[in-house]
PDB file of C-alpha atoms in Angstrom:
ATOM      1  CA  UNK A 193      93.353  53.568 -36.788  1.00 51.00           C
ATOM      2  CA  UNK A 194      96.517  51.905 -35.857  1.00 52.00           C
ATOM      3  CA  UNK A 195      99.878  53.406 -35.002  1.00 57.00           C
ATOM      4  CA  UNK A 196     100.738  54.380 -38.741  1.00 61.00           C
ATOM      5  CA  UNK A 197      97.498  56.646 -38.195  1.00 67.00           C
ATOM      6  CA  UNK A 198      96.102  54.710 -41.504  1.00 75.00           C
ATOM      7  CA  UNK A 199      92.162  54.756 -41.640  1.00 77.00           C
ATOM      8  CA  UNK A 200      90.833  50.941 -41.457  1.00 77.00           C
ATOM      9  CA  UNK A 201      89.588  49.933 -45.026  1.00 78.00           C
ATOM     10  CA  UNK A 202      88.245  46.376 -44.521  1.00 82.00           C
ATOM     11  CA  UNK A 203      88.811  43.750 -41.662  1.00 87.00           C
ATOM     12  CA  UNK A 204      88.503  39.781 -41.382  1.00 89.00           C
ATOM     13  CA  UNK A 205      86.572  39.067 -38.185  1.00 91.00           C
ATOM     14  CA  UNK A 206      86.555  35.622 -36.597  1.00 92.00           C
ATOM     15  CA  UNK A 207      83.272  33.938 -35.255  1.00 93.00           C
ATOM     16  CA  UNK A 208      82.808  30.970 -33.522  1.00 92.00           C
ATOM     17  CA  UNK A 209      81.548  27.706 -35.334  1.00 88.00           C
ATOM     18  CA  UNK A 210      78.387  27.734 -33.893  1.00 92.00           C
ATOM     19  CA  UNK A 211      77.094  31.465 -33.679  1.00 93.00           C
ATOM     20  CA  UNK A 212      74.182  32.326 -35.385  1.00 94.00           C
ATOM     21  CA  UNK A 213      72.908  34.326 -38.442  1.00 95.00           C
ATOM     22  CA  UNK A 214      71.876  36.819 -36.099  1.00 96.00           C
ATOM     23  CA  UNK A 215      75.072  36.729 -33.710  1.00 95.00           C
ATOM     24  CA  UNK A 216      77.144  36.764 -37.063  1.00 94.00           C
ATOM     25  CA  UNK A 217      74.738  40.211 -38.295  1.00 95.00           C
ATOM     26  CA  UNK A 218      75.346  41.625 -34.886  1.00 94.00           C
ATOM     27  CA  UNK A 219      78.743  41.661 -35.825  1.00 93.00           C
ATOM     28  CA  UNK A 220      78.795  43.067 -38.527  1.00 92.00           C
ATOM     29  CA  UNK A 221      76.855  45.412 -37.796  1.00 93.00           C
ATOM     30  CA  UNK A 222      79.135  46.758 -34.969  1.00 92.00           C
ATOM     31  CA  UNK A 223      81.932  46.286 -37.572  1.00 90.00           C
ATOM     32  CA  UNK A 224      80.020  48.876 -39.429  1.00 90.00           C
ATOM     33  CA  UNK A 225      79.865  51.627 -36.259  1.00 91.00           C
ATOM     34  CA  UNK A 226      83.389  51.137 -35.475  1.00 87.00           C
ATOM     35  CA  UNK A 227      83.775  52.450 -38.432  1.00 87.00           C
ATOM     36  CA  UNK A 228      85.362  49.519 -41.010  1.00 85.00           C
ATOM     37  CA  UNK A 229      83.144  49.230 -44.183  1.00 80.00           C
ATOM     38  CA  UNK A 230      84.297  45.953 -45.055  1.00 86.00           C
ATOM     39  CA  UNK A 231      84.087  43.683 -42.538  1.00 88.00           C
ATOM     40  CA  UNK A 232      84.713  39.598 -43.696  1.00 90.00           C
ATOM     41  CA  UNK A 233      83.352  36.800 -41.378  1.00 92.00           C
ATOM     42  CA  UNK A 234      85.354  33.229 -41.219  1.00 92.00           C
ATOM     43  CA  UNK A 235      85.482  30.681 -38.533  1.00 91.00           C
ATOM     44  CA  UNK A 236      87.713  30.607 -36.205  1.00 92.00           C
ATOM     45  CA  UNK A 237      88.826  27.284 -36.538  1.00 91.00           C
ATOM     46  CA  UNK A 238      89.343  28.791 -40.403  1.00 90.00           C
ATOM     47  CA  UNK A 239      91.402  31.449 -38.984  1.00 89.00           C
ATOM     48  CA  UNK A 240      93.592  29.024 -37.080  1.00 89.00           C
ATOM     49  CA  UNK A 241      94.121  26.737 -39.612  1.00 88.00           C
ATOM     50  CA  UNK A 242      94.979  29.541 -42.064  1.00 86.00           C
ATOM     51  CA  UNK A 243      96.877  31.307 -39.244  1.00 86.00           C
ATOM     52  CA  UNK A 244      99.130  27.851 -39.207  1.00 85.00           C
ATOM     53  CA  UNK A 245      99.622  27.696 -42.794  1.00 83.00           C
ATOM     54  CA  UNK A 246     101.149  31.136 -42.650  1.00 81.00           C
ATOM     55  CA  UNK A 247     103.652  29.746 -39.672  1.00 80.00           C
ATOM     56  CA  UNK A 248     104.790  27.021 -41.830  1.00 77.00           C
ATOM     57  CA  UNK A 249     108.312  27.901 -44.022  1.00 69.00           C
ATOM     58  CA  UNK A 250     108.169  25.283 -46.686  1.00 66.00           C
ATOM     59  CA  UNK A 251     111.912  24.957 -47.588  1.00 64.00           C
ATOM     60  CA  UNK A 252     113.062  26.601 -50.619  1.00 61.00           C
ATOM     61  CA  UNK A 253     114.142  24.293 -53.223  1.00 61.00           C
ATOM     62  CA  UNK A 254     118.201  24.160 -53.987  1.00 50.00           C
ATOM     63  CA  UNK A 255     119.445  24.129 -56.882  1.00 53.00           C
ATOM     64  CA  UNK A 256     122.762  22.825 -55.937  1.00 66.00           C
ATOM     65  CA  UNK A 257     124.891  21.362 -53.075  1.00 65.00           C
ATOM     66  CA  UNK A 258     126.757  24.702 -52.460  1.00 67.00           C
ATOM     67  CA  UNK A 259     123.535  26.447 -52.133  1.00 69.00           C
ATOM     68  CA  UNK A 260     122.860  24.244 -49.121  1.00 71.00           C
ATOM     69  CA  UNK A 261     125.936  24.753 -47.033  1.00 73.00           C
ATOM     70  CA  UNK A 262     125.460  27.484 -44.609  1.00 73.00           C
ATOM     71  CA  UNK A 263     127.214  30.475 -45.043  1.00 77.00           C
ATOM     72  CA  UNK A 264     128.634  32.897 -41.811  1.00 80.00           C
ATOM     73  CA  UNK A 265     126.733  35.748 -42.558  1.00 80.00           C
ATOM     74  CA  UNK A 266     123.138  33.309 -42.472  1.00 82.00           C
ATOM     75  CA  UNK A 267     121.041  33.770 -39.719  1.00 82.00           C
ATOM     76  CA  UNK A 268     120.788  30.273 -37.100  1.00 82.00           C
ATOM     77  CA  UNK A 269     117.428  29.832 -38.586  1.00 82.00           C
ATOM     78  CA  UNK A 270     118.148  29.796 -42.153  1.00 82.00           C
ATOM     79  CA  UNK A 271     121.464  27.617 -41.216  1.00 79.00           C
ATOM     80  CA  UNK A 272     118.939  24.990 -39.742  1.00 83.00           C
ATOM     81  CA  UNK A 273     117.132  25.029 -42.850  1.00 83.00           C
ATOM     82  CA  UNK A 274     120.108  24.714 -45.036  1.00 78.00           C
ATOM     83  CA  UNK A 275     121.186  21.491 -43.264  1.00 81.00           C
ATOM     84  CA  UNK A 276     117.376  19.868 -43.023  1.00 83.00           C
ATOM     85  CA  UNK A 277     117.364  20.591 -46.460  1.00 81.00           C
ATOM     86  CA  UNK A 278     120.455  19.081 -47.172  1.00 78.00           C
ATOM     87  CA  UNK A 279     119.844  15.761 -44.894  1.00 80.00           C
ATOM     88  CA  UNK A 280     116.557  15.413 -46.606  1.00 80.00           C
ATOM     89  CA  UNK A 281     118.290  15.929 -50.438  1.00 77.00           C
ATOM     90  CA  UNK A 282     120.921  13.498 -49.202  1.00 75.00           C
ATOM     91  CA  UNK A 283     117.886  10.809 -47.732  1.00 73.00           C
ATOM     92  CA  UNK A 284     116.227  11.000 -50.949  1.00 68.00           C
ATOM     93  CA  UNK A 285     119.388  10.220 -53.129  1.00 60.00           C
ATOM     94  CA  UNK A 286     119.384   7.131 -50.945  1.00 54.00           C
ATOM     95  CA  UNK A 287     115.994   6.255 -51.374  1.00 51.00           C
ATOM     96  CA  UNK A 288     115.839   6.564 -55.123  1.00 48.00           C
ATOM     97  CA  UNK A 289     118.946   4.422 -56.106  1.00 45.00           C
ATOM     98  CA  UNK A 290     117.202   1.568 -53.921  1.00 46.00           C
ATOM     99  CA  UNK A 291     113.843   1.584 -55.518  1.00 44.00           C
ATOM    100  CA  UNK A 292     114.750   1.223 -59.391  1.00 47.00           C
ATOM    101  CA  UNK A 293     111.571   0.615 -61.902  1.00 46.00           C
ATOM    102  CA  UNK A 294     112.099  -2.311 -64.010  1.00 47.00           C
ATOM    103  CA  UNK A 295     110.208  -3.341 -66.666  1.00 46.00           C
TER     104      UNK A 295
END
């Protein structure tokens, strides 16, 4: 039970790469007393990568120039990502106009 005072309903649990069946049975079999009924095993190199992925903001696409100028009441993160997304719009205009396909 956390602070909320919410019952646990199911859990992921990380293991290391190399722990065996029975290391990986012990745990969820102590899963089990505590008291969660549904217990999930990953890696933890799994749970890191997945753990990054979540850390990652992929930048929202624009759908005009206005939309990328940063505004007062935007916080300093989304203003940074307002004008990386605007350099990279702006790199990518110059990139395609260089590189036209000819037949």
């Amino acid at each position: 039970q956390g602070a909320g005072k919410k019952k646990l309903k199911e859990a992921v649990l990380t293991v290391p790469a190399l722990a065996s069946q029975r290391q990986r049975q012990a745990l969820l079999n102590a899963a089990e007393i505590a008291g969660i009924p549904k217990a999930r095993l990953i890696h933890e190199i799994s749970a890191a990568a997945i753990q990054r992925s979540l850390d990652i903001e992929a930048p929202m696409p624009a759908e005009s120039d206005e939309d990328l100028e940063p505004r007062e009441g935007d916080s300093p993160k989304e203003k940074l990502r307002k004008i990386k997304a605007k350099r990279a719009k702006q790199d990518g205009k110059k990139k395609g106009s260089a590189f036209k396909m000819t037949r």
